[in-house]
Amino acid sequence: MSEIELNKVVPFFAEADENLLNDFRDNVVAQRVKAGTYLSMEGDPCNYFPIIKSGLVRVFKLGSKGQEMTLYRIEPGQSCILTISCLLSKKTFPAVALVEEDCEVLLIQESVLREWLGKYNLWNQYIFDYLSRVLFNVINILENISFKSIDIRILEFLKSAFIKEGYEIQTTHQKIAIEIGTAREVVSRSLKQLEKQNILRLHRGKIVVTDSEKLQKELSLLQ
Amino acid sequence: MSEIELNKVVPFFAEADENLLNDFRDNVVAQRVKAGTYLSMEGDPCNYFPIIKSGLVRVFKLGSKGQEMTLYRIEPGQSCILTISCLLSKKTFPAVALVEEDCEVLLIQESVLREWLGKYNLWNQYIFDYLSRVLFNVINILENISFKSIDIRILEFLKSAFIKEGYEIQTTHQKIAIEIGTAREVVSRSLKQLEKQNILRLHRGKIVVTDSEKLQKELSLLQ
DNA sequence: CCTCTTGTGTGATTTAGTCACAGACAATTT
DNA sequence: AAATTGTCTGTGACTAAATCACACAAGAGG
């Protein structure tokens, strides 16, 4: 893997010295993984530490009746922080990691990871940074679930989806349910209400925002 | 502070070298804090990194209507991992830290913390360890809230309280509610049911377990 | 013994989650 | 073009949990 390529994928390599770069090149195994495959299931032992070079992975909790609760996503340049925690504390993986978009994954062996943690401070920082980011994220999810109403959570989801995708939001009610941690029917009913308020129009696999200001107003009204 | 004292408080100092120990002695400020004081509130900036030498601190999320949701507790030898994350990522504290039992707190300045992270690997490990422990804990709370019924969560609380305290559990319904993240009335009603099943007897500020086997049986029946 | 604070009990109501289906839409096959 | 299939959406009925609004009880301190 060329140096230029590395820099693009993992930002912190821009600051890395020769030793770390060489070490990285020598010890990393690249692998392609198709969308739909499970990188790990609840209870799996962790042997390799993965960095996502391209693609998208969703990490979520699975309930006994198939309910899902998204914890975080891994984007290019990021890594699965739960895997690191598991590797270092010798626990098993406490969630499910599912590839959402075809991935190129860089794998690093446990022993190598440990060695690098002792050797390279930059490496420590990189991992530390993601670990606290995920912790903040999970605490935020906990806050949403504990203290905010379904209506607010759906409006917030729509708002951020609107910012990312624009007026046409490509998603299903089921997918929204998984993101905000509730049941599909609940999402359907709440969306129907918003349609009656002329904030949006519902279609199969698509939501069209018709009045983004009203959406914003409704949100600030409720919270 | 003597070396012997340090070892007792923070286990990893047993393995520390002279440099770290000296550095620690030179840069740490000890402070006493009374039960009931708030170490930090939501949105506070973090300036010092605290290690709890004695006492007990509860870190929790506070909802808009005063609802509380315990995230984790800090026991002697442990530190407030959220504070570290905040210090290093320059975010504000995302929760409330309340002293439950009188504390002796060791304070370390941000600049010193950063220096040590670069210098001492043991120090990195210590922080890393707590960070992932809290992350696992918060994910576990999330799982409980999302997927488990109130009855199960109360039975699990009682089980672990029984293991810690024995047949007489000194607590209030409100405190249980805060621990498992629900409302006081919900706890009262569920406990009343358990009393009707002759699993326990309710008193003011105290719950007496009368049939621990039945408690265990009920728990395995439900989950 | 009275007063005040803190803790508990309970009905009524609202919100959210679960269960059980009925259709609806779109892609593919016949 | 019609039939088949899988996925997505809508909705009523029911259950679980949270919220609201009190009444009352127990114990601490004067």
Short mmCIF file of C-alpha atoms (C1' of nucleotides) in Angstrom, two decimals:
data_model
loop_
_atom_site.label_atom_id
_atom_site.label_comp_id
_atom_site.label_asym_id
_atom_site.label_seq_id
_atom_site.Cartn_x
_atom_site.Cartn_y
_atom_site.Cartn_z
CA MET A 1 0.00 0.00 0.00
CA SER A 2 1.45 3.34 -0.97
CA GLU A 3 2.00 6.09 1.55
CA ILE A 4 -0.33 8.41 -0.29
CA GLU A 5 -3.07 5.82 -0.09
CA LEU A 6 -2.57 5.42 3.65
CA ASN A 7 -2.82 9.14 4.28
CA LYS A 8 -6.10 9.30 2.48
CA VAL A 9 -7.58 6.46 4.50
CA VAL A 10 -6.35 7.10 8.00
CA PRO A 11 -5.83 10.81 8.57
CA PHE A 12 -3.35 10.51 11.38
CA PHE A 13 -0.78 8.85 9.14
CA ALA A 14 -0.05 12.28 7.78
CA GLU A 15 1.82 12.89 11.04
CA ALA A 16 3.32 9.43 11.36
CA ASP A 17 7.05 8.85 11.27
CA GLU A 18 8.88 6.35 9.05
CA ASN A 19 8.95 3.59 11.66
CA LEU A 20 5.21 3.53 12.16
CA LEU A 21 4.55 3.67 8.43
CA ASN A 22 6.93 0.81 7.74
CA ASP A 23 5.53 -1.20 10.61
CA PHE A 24 2.05 -0.60 9.26
CA ARG A 25 2.93 -1.71 5.74
CA ASP A 26 4.58 -4.86 7.02
CA ASN A 27 1.85 -6.00 9.37
CA VAL A 28 -1.44 -5.14 7.76
CA VAL A 29 -3.55 -7.58 5.80
CA ALA A 30 -6.18 -6.14 3.48
CA GLN A 31 -9.41 -7.97 2.85
CA ARG A 32 -12.61 -7.33 0.89
CA VAL A 33 -15.96 -7.94 2.54
CA LYS A 34 -19.33 -7.88 0.78
CA ALA A 35 -22.36 -5.96 2.07
CA GLY A 36 -24.59 -8.17 4.18
CA THR A 37 -21.84 -10.17 5.85
CA TYR A 38 -21.46 -10.12 9.59
CA LEU A 39 -18.01 -9.06 10.77
CA SER A 40 -18.84 -10.28 14.25
CA MET A 41 -21.77 -11.53 16.25
CA GLU A 42 -22.56 -11.11 19.92
CA GLY A 43 -20.18 -13.23 21.97
CA ASP A 44 -17.55 -13.67 19.27
CA PRO A 45 -13.93 -13.66 20.41
CA CYS A 46 -11.86 -10.89 18.83
CA ASN A 47 -8.57 -11.83 17.20
CA TYR A 48 -7.89 -9.07 14.74
CA PHE A 49 -8.18 -5.35 14.96
CA PRO A 50 -9.90 -3.91 11.87
CA ILE A 51 -9.56 -0.52 10.20
CA ILE A 52 -12.13 0.25 7.52
CA LYS A 53 -10.47 1.50 4.34
CA SER A 54 -13.67 1.87 2.37
CA GLY A 55 -17.34 0.99 2.82
CA LEU A 56 -19.62 1.18 5.83
CA VAL A 57 -20.23 -1.01 8.86
CA ARG A 58 -23.08 -0.77 11.36
CA VAL A 59 -22.58 -1.95 14.94
CA PHE A 60 -25.77 -2.69 16.84
CA LYS A 61 -27.29 -4.53 19.77
CA LEU A 62 -29.70 -7.36 19.04
CA GLY A 63 -32.61 -8.03 21.40
CA SER A 64 -34.09 -11.45 22.16
CA LYS A 65 -37.05 -10.85 19.83
CA GLY A 66 -34.95 -9.53 16.96
CA GLN A 67 -35.16 -5.85 17.93
CA GLU A 68 -32.14 -3.85 16.85
CA MET A 69 -30.50 -0.78 18.34
CA THR A 70 -27.76 0.92 16.36
CA LEU A 71 -24.75 1.88 18.50
CA TYR A 72 -22.50 3.48 15.89
CA ARG A 73 -21.24 3.20 12.35
CA ILE A 74 -17.68 2.71 11.15
CA GLU A 75 -16.70 4.90 8.22
CA PRO A 76 -13.51 4.88 6.14
CA GLY A 77 -10.46 5.63 8.29
CA GLN A 78 -12.24 4.59 11.44
CA SER A 79 -12.01 1.32 13.29
CA CYS A 80 -14.17 -0.84 15.46
CA ILE A 81 -13.45 0.45 18.90
CA LEU A 82 -15.42 -2.28 20.61
CA THR A 83 -13.07 -4.79 19.02
CA ILE A 84 -10.05 -3.04 20.51
CA SER A 85 -11.64 -2.97 23.94
CA CYS A 86 -12.41 -6.64 23.61
CA LEU A 87 -8.94 -7.51 22.41
CA LEU A 88 -7.25 -5.70 25.25
CA SER A 89 -9.58 -6.77 28.03
CA LYS A 90 -10.01 -10.27 26.59
CA LYS A 91 -13.78 -10.03 26.58
CA THR A 92 -16.07 -11.25 23.83
CA PHE A 93 -17.74 -8.87 21.41
CA PRO A 94 -20.92 -7.45 22.98
CA ALA A 95 -22.83 -6.57 19.80
CA VAL A 96 -23.28 -7.34 16.10
CA ALA A 97 -21.20 -5.75 13.34
CA LEU A 98 -22.86 -5.87 9.93
CA VAL A 99 -21.34 -4.65 6.65
CA GLU A 100 -23.82 -2.21 5.09
CA GLU A 101 -21.72 -1.28 2.05
CA ASP A 102 -18.94 -3.38 0.48
CA CYS A 103 -15.79 -2.87 2.50
CA GLU A 104 -12.05 -3.03 2.27
CA VAL A 105 -10.82 -3.88 5.73
CA LEU A 106 -7.27 -3.66 7.05
CA LEU A 107 -6.58 -6.30 9.67
CA ILE A 108 -3.95 -6.06 12.39
CA GLN A 109 -3.04 -8.89 14.69
CA GLU A 110 -3.61 -8.58 18.41
CA SER A 111 0.07 -8.96 19.28
CA VAL A 112 1.00 -6.23 16.81
CA LEU A 113 -1.69 -3.93 18.20
CA ARG A 114 -0.31 -4.36 21.70
CA GLU A 115 3.22 -3.69 20.54
CA TRP A 116 2.20 -0.51 18.77
CA LEU A 117 0.29 0.76 21.77
CA GLY A 118 3.56 0.60 23.69
CA LYS A 119 5.65 2.08 20.91
CA TYR A 120 3.71 4.79 19.12
CA ASN A 121 2.02 7.60 20.94
CA LEU A 122 0.16 8.67 17.84
CA TRP A 123 -1.41 5.27 17.76
CA ASN A 124 -2.54 5.61 21.35
CA GLN A 125 -4.15 8.93 20.53
CA TYR A 126 -5.94 7.55 17.50
CA ILE A 127 -7.55 4.76 19.48
CA PHE A 128 -8.23 6.94 22.47
CA ASP A 129 -9.98 9.43 20.30
CA TYR A 130 -12.38 6.91 18.75
CA LEU A 131 -13.03 5.25 22.06
CA SER A 132 -14.25 8.44 23.66
CA ARG A 133 -16.17 9.41 20.56
CA VAL A 134 -18.12 6.16 20.70
CA LEU A 135 -18.66 6.53 24.43
CA PHE A 136 -20.13 10.01 23.92
CA ASN A 137 -22.29 8.68 21.13
CA VAL A 138 -23.67 5.81 23.18
CA ILE A 139 -24.38 8.12 26.12
CA ASN A 140 -26.21 10.37 23.71
CA ILE A 141 -28.34 7.47 22.47
CA LEU A 142 -29.09 6.55 26.07
CA GLU A 143 -30.19 10.12 26.74
CA ASN A 144 -32.45 10.14 23.70
CA ILE A 145 -34.12 6.88 24.61
CA SER A 146 -34.52 7.75 28.27
CA PHE A 147 -35.69 11.32 28.08
CA LYS A 148 -37.03 12.18 24.64
CA SER A 149 -40.40 11.30 23.12
CA ILE A 150 -40.71 9.23 19.97
CA ASP A 151 -42.01 12.22 18.05
CA ILE A 152 -38.96 14.28 18.87
CA ARG A 153 -36.59 11.45 18.01
CA ILE A 154 -38.26 10.94 14.63
CA LEU A 155 -38.23 14.66 13.89
CA GLU A 156 -34.55 14.83 14.79
CA PHE A 157 -33.84 11.87 12.54
CA LEU A 158 -35.70 13.55 9.69
CA LYS A 159 -33.90 16.82 10.26
CA SER A 160 -30.44 15.29 10.03
CA ALA A 161 -31.49 13.11 7.09
CA PHE A 162 -32.81 16.24 5.39
CA ILE A 163 -29.49 17.98 5.92
CA LYS A 164 -27.60 15.00 4.46
CA GLU A 165 -29.92 13.99 1.63
CA GLY A 166 -32.16 16.94 0.88
CA TYR A 167 -35.91 16.83 0.31
CA GLU A 168 -36.03 13.21 -0.84
CA ILE A 169 -35.04 10.88 1.96
CA GLN A 170 -34.44 7.32 0.80
CA THR A 171 -35.28 5.04 3.72
CA THR A 172 -37.89 2.68 5.08
CA HIS A 173 -39.86 2.92 8.30
CA GLN A 174 -38.04 -0.18 9.52
CA LYS A 175 -34.65 1.47 9.03
CA ILE A 176 -35.74 4.54 10.98
CA ALA A 177 -37.01 2.29 13.76
CA ILE A 178 -33.62 0.61 14.01
CA GLU A 179 -31.80 3.93 14.13
CA ILE A 180 -33.85 5.45 16.90
CA GLY A 181 -34.47 2.19 18.76
CA THR A 182 -38.21 1.59 18.51
CA ALA A 183 -40.70 -0.54 16.57
CA ARG A 184 -41.64 -0.11 12.92
CA GLU A 185 -45.35 0.44 13.62
CA VAL A 186 -44.54 3.27 15.99
CA VAL A 187 -42.55 5.00 13.27
CA SER A 188 -45.32 4.43 10.70
CA ARG A 189 -47.93 5.99 12.95
CA SER A 190 -45.81 8.98 13.86
CA LEU A 191 -44.88 9.60 10.21
CA LYS A 192 -48.56 9.39 9.25
CA GLN A 193 -49.25 12.22 11.69
CA LEU A 194 -46.53 14.34 10.13
CA GLU A 195 -48.04 13.65 6.71
CA LYS A 196 -51.42 14.86 7.99
CA GLN A 197 -49.70 18.05 9.18
CA ASN A 198 -48.40 18.51 5.61
CA ILE A 199 -44.79 18.37 6.75
CA LEU A 200 -43.99 15.47 4.44
CA ARG A 201 -45.37 12.95 1.94
CA LEU A 202 -44.92 9.21 2.41
CA HIS A 203 -43.92 6.86 -0.41
CA ARG A 204 -42.68 3.32 -0.57
CA GLY A 205 -39.04 3.42 0.53
CA LYS A 206 -38.95 7.19 0.38
CA ILE A 207 -40.03 10.21 2.41
CA VAL A 208 -40.40 13.56 0.71
CA VAL A 209 -40.11 16.59 2.96
CA THR A 210 -42.61 19.19 1.73
CA ASP A 211 -42.22 21.83 4.43
CA SER A 212 -38.80 21.87 6.08
CA GLU A 213 -39.53 25.03 8.06
CA LYS A 214 -42.62 23.47 9.59
CA LEU A 215 -40.51 20.42 10.44
CA GLN A 216 -38.01 22.65 12.24
CA LYS A 217 -40.78 24.58 13.96
CA GLU A 218 -42.50 21.41 15.12
CA LEU A 219 -39.19 20.18 16.55
CA SER A 220 -38.43 23.31 18.55
CA LEU A 221 -42.04 23.38 19.70
CA LEU A 222 -41.84 19.90 21.18
CA GLN A 223 -38.45 19.93 22.84
CA MET B 1 1.75 11.09 50.05
CA SER B 2 3.71 7.96 50.89
CA GLU B 3 4.39 5.27 48.35
CA ILE B 4 2.55 2.70 50.40
CA GLU B 5 -0.53 4.87 50.46
CA LEU B 6 -0.44 5.32 46.69
CA ASN B 7 -0.26 1.59 46.06
CA LYS B 8 -3.31 1.01 48.15
CA VAL B 9 -5.34 3.59 46.30
CA VAL B 10 -4.39 3.10 42.69
CA PRO B 11 -3.44 -0.52 42.05
CA PHE B 12 -1.30 0.09 39.02
CA PHE B 13 1.26 2.08 41.02
CA ALA B 14 2.52 -1.22 42.27
CA GLU B 15 4.12 -1.60 38.84
CA ALA B 16 5.13 2.02 38.40
CA ASP B 17 8.75 3.10 38.13
CA GLU B 18 10.45 5.82 40.19
CA ASN B 19 9.91 8.54 37.60
CA LEU B 20 6.16 8.10 37.46
CA LEU B 21 5.90 7.91 41.24
CA ASN B 22 7.92 11.07 41.71
CA ASP B 23 6.01 12.85 39.00
CA PHE B 24 2.80 11.82 40.68
CA ARG B 25 3.85 13.05 44.11
CA ASP B 26 4.96 16.37 42.69
CA ASN B 27 1.88 17.14 40.63
CA VAL B 28 -1.08 15.86 42.53
CA VAL B 29 -3.30 18.01 44.72
CA ALA B 30 -5.48 16.25 47.27
CA GLN B 31 -8.85 17.65 48.24
CA ARG B 32 -11.75 16.61 50.48
CA VAL B 33 -15.29 16.80 49.17
CA LYS B 34 -18.45 16.30 51.24
CA ALA B 35 -21.30 14.01 50.26
CA GLY B 36 -23.98 15.91 48.38
CA THR B 37 -21.68 18.22 46.45
CA TYR B 38 -21.66 18.21 42.71
CA LEU B 39 -18.23 17.60 41.20
CA SER B 40 -19.52 18.69 37.82
CA MET B 41 -22.78 19.53 36.12
CA GLU B 42 -23.86 19.02 32.52
CA GLY B 43 -21.98 21.42 30.29
CA ASP B 44 -19.17 22.20 32.72
CA PRO B 45 -15.72 22.61 31.21
CA CYS B 46 -13.17 20.14 32.57
CA ASN B 47 -9.89 21.51 33.86
CA TYR B 48 -8.62 18.87 36.24
CA PHE B 49 -8.46 15.15 36.02
CA PRO B 50 -9.68 13.52 39.26
CA ILE B 51 -8.75 10.21 40.87
CA ILE B 52 -10.94 9.14 43.77
CA LYS B 53 -8.83 8.12 46.73
CA SER B 54 -11.76 7.34 49.04
CA GLY B 55 -15.53 7.74 48.96
CA LEU B 56 -18.05 7.24 46.19
CA VAL B 57 -19.22 9.34 43.24
CA ARG B 58 -22.24 8.74 41.01
CA VAL B 59 -22.24 9.94 37.43
CA PHE B 60 -25.65 10.27 35.84
CA LYS B 61 -27.67 11.89 33.09
CA LEU B 62 -30.34 14.39 34.06
CA GLY B 63 -33.52 14.69 31.98
CA SER B 64 -35.45 17.88 31.40
CA LYS B 65 -38.08 16.94 33.98
CA GLY B 66 -35.60 15.89 36.63
CA GLN B 67 -35.44 12.23 35.65
CA GLU B 68 -32.11 10.61 36.44
CA MET B 69 -30.25 7.76 34.78
CA THR B 70 -27.14 6.42 36.50
CA LEU B 71 -24.26 5.84 34.07
CA TYR B 72 -21.58 4.55 36.43
CA ARG B 73 -20.04 5.02 39.85
CA ILE B 74 -16.46 5.95 40.69
CA GLU B 75 -14.94 3.92 43.48
CA PRO B 76 -11.58 4.37 45.25
CA GLY B 77 -8.69 4.00 42.83
CA GLN B 78 -10.87 4.79 39.85
CA SER B 79 -11.25 8.03 38.01
CA CYS B 80 -13.86 9.90 36.09
CA ILE B 81 -13.32 8.69 32.58
CA LEU B 82 -15.76 11.14 31.09
CA THR B 83 -13.61 13.93 32.46
CA ILE B 84 -10.56 12.57 30.66
CA SER B 85 -12.44 12.27 27.41
CA CYS B 86 -13.63 15.84 27.84
CA LEU B 87 -10.20 17.14 28.70
CA LEU B 88 -8.58 15.54 25.69
CA SER B 89 -11.28 16.30 23.16
CA LYS B 90 -12.01 19.74 24.67
CA LYS B 91 -15.70 19.01 25.04
CA THR B 92 -17.84 19.94 28.01
CA PHE B 93 -18.95 17.38 30.56
CA PRO B 94 -22.06 15.58 29.28
CA ALA B 95 -23.53 14.48 32.63
CA VAL B 96 -23.73 15.19 36.36
CA ALA B 97 -21.20 13.89 38.91
CA LEU B 98 -22.53 13.81 42.46
CA VAL B 99 -20.57 12.81 45.57
CA GLU B 100 -22.57 10.09 47.35
CA GLU B 101 -20.07 9.43 50.15
CA ASP B 102 -17.44 11.90 51.46
CA CYS B 103 -14.46 11.79 49.13
CA GLU B 104 -10.76 12.42 49.02
CA VAL B 105 -10.00 13.40 45.46
CA LEU B 106 -6.59 13.64 43.81
CA LEU B 107 -6.50 16.33 41.14
CA ILE B 108 -4.13 16.41 38.20
CA GLN B 109 -3.84 19.34 35.83
CA GLU B 110 -4.70 18.93 32.18
CA SER B 111 -1.20 19.78 30.96
CA VAL B 112 0.31 17.20 33.31
CA LEU B 113 -2.18 14.58 32.17
CA ARG B 114 -1.22 15.14 28.55
CA GLU B 115 2.47 14.95 29.36
CA TRP B 116 2.03 11.65 31.20
CA LEU B 117 0.02 10.14 28.39
CA GLY B 118 3.03 10.70 26.16
CA LYS B 119 5.56 9.51 28.72
CA TYR B 120 4.16 6.60 30.68
CA ASN B 121 2.67 3.59 29.01
CA LEU B 122 1.27 2.31 32.28
CA TRP B 123 -0.71 5.49 32.52
CA ASN B 124 -2.14 4.97 29.04
CA GLN B 125 -3.19 1.49 29.98
CA TYR B 126 -4.86 2.64 33.19
CA ILE B 127 -7.01 5.17 31.39
CA PHE B 128 -7.67 2.90 28.46
CA ASP B 129 -8.87 0.22 30.81
CA TYR B 130 -11.42 2.41 32.57
CA LEU B 131 -12.59 3.97 29.35
CA SER B 132 -13.54 0.63 27.85
CA ARG B 133 -15.02 -0.55 31.13
CA VAL B 134 -17.38 2.43 31.21
CA LEU B 135 -18.22 1.97 27.54
CA PHE B 136 -19.17 -1.67 28.17
CA ASN B 137 -21.21 -0.61 31.17
CA VAL B 138 -23.13 2.04 29.28
CA ILE B 139 -23.83 -0.36 26.41
CA ASN B 140 -25.11 -2.80 28.98
CA ILE B 141 -27.47 -0.19 30.42
CA LEU B 142 -28.68 0.59 26.93
CA GLU B 143 -29.37 -3.09 26.35
CA ASN B 144 -31.31 -3.38 29.60
CA ILE B 145 -33.46 -0.37 28.88
CA SER B 146 -34.12 -1.29 25.26
CA PHE B 147 -34.79 -4.99 25.53
CA LYS B 148 -35.67 -5.99 29.09
CA SER B 149 -38.96 -5.53 30.93
CA ILE B 150 -39.20 -3.47 34.08
CA ASP B 151 -39.95 -6.58 36.11
CA ILE B 152 -36.75 -8.25 35.00
CA ARG B 153 -34.68 -5.14 35.66
CA ILE B 154 -36.08 -4.81 39.17
CA LEU B 155 -35.51 -8.51 39.90
CA GLU B 156 -31.93 -8.20 38.65
CA PHE B 157 -31.39 -5.16 40.82
CA LEU B 158 -32.75 -7.01 43.84
CA LYS B 159 -30.61 -10.05 43.10
CA SER B 160 -27.38 -8.10 43.02
CA ALA B 161 -28.41 -6.03 46.04
CA PHE B 162 -29.16 -9.30 47.86
CA ILE B 163 -25.71 -10.61 47.02
CA LYS B 164 -24.09 -7.39 48.28
CA GLU B 165 -26.23 -6.63 51.32
CA GLY B 166 -28.01 -9.85 52.28
CA TYR B 167 -31.67 -10.22 53.20
CA GLU B 168 -32.13 -6.63 54.35
CA ILE B 169 -31.70 -4.22 51.48
CA GLN B 170 -31.46 -0.58 52.59
CA THR B 171 -32.84 1.50 49.76
CA THR B 172 -35.85 3.51 48.64
CA HIS B 173 -38.08 3.00 45.62
CA GLN B 174 -36.77 6.28 44.24
CA LYS B 175 -33.17 5.07 44.41
CA ILE B 176 -34.04 1.88 42.57
CA ALA B 177 -35.86 3.91 39.93
CA ILE B 178 -32.75 6.02 39.37
CA GLU B 179 -30.54 2.94 39.07
CA ILE B 180 -32.64 1.16 36.49
CA GLY B 181 -33.83 4.28 34.72
CA THR B 182 -37.56 4.41 35.32
CA ALA B 183 -40.12 6.23 37.49
CA ARG B 184 -40.66 5.73 41.21
CA GLU B 185 -44.32 4.71 40.85
CA VAL B 186 -43.38 1.98 38.41
CA VAL B 187 -40.93 0.54 40.93
CA SER B 188 -43.49 0.78 43.76
CA ARG B 189 -46.10 -1.12 41.77
CA SER B 190 -43.72 -3.83 40.65
CA LEU B 191 -42.37 -4.30 44.19
CA LYS B 192 -45.94 -4.53 45.51
CA GLN B 193 -46.50 -7.45 43.13
CA LEU B 194 -43.39 -9.20 44.42
CA GLU B 195 -44.64 -8.67 47.97
CA LYS B 196 -47.95 -10.31 47.03
CA GLN B 197 -45.96 -13.26 45.67
CA ASN B 198 -44.29 -13.52 49.10
CA ILE B 199 -40.85 -12.95 47.63
CA LEU B 200 -40.19 -9.93 49.85
CA ARG B 201 -41.64 -7.59 52.48
CA LEU B 202 -41.72 -3.83 51.98
CA HIS B 203 -40.75 -1.33 54.68
CA ARG B 204 -39.96 2.34 54.70
CA GLY B 205 -36.45 2.69 53.27
CA LYS B 206 -35.87 -1.05 53.44
CA ILE B 207 -36.76 -4.19 51.50
CA VAL B 208 -36.55 -7.55 53.24
CA VAL B 209 -36.09 -10.55 50.97
CA THR B 210 -38.10 -13.43 52.42
CA ASP B 211 -37.64 -16.00 49.67
CA SER B 212 -34.42 -15.62 47.71
CA GLU B 213 -34.91 -18.88 45.80
CA LYS B 214 -38.30 -17.74 44.58
CA LEU B 215 -36.69 -14.46 43.53
CA GLN B 216 -34.11 -16.36 41.51
CA LYS B 217 -36.79 -18.67 40.06
CA GLU B 218 -38.97 -15.73 39.05
CA LEU B 219 -36.02 -14.11 37.34
CA SER B 220 -35.05 -17.14 35.27
CA LEU B 221 -38.73 -17.67 34.46
CA LEU B 222 -39.11 -14.20 32.98
CA GLN B 223 -35.90 -13.82 30.98
"C1'" DC C 1 -47.11 15.37 71.15
"C1'" DC C 2 -47.11 17.98 67.15
"C1'" DT C 3 -44.87 19.27 62.75
"C1'" DC C 4 -42.32 18.47 58.72
"C1'" DT C 5 -39.87 15.89 55.67
"C1'" DT C 6 -39.43 11.96 53.21
"C1'" DG C 7 -41.23 7.77 51.52
"C1'" DT C 8 -45.09 4.91 49.81
"C1'" DG C 9 -49.72 3.54 47.55
"C1'" DT C 10 -52.99 4.01 44.01
"C1'" DG C 11 -56.38 5.56 40.42
"C1'" DA C 12 -56.67 7.83 36.00
"C1'" DT C 13 -54.68 9.05 31.78
"C1'" DT C 14 -51.31 9.15 28.03
"C1'" DT C 15 -47.64 7.31 25.46
"C1'" DA C 16 -45.17 3.63 23.54
"C1'" DG C 17 -44.46 -1.24 22.28
"C1'" DT C 18 -46.48 -5.72 20.72
"C1'" DC C 19 -49.38 -8.74 18.05
"C1'" DA C 20 -51.90 -9.96 14.18
"C1'" DC C 21 -53.23 -9.11 9.87
"C1'" DA C 22 -54.60 -6.83 5.42
"C1'" DG C 23 -53.23 -4.54 1.52
"C1'" DA C 24 -50.03 -2.22 -1.77
"C1'" DC C 25 -46.24 -1.81 -4.57
"C1'" DA C 26 -42.62 -3.32 -7.56
"C1'" DA C 27 -39.70 -6.73 -9.57
"C1'" DT C 28 -39.50 -11.19 -11.66
"C1'" DT C 29 -41.39 -15.27 -13.71
"C1'" DT C 30 -44.57 -17.74 -16.60
"C1'" DA D 1 -50.15 -9.59 -19.71
"C1'" DA D 2 -51.10 -12.14 -15.77
"C1'" DA D 3 -49.43 -14.42 -11.83
"C1'" DT D 4 -46.15 -14.84 -8.16
"C1'" DT D 5 -43.11 -13.24 -4.74
"C1'" DG D 6 -40.87 -10.46 -1.42
"C1'" DT D 7 -40.78 -6.14 0.78
"C1'" DC D 8 -43.06 -2.23 2.68
"C1'" DT D 9 -46.91 0.18 4.78
"C1'" DG D 10 -51.42 0.85 7.45
"C1'" DT D 11 -54.30 -0.10 11.24
"C1'" DG D 12 -57.08 -2.07 15.10
"C1'" DA D 13 -56.67 -4.23 19.50
"C1'" DC D 14 -54.15 -5.04 23.40
"C1'" DT D 15 -50.41 -4.69 26.95
"C1'" DA D 16 -46.67 -2.36 29.22
"C1'" DA D 17 -44.76 1.59 30.98
"C1'" DA D 18 -44.62 6.51 32.06
"C1'" DT D 19 -46.88 10.55 33.81
"C1'" DC D 20 -50.02 13.17 36.68
"C1'" DA D 21 -52.29 14.05 40.83
"C1'" DC D 22 -53.11 13.11 45.12
"C1'" DA D 23 -53.71 10.78 49.83
"C1'" DC D 24 -51.60 8.88 53.40
"C1'" DA D 25 -47.85 6.82 56.55
"C1'" DA D 26 -43.56 6.61 59.07
"C1'" DG D 27 -40.05 8.55 61.44
"C1'" DA D 28 -37.02 12.62 62.86
"C1'" DG D 29 -36.61 16.68 65.47
"C1'" DG D 30 -38.21 20.11 68.04
#
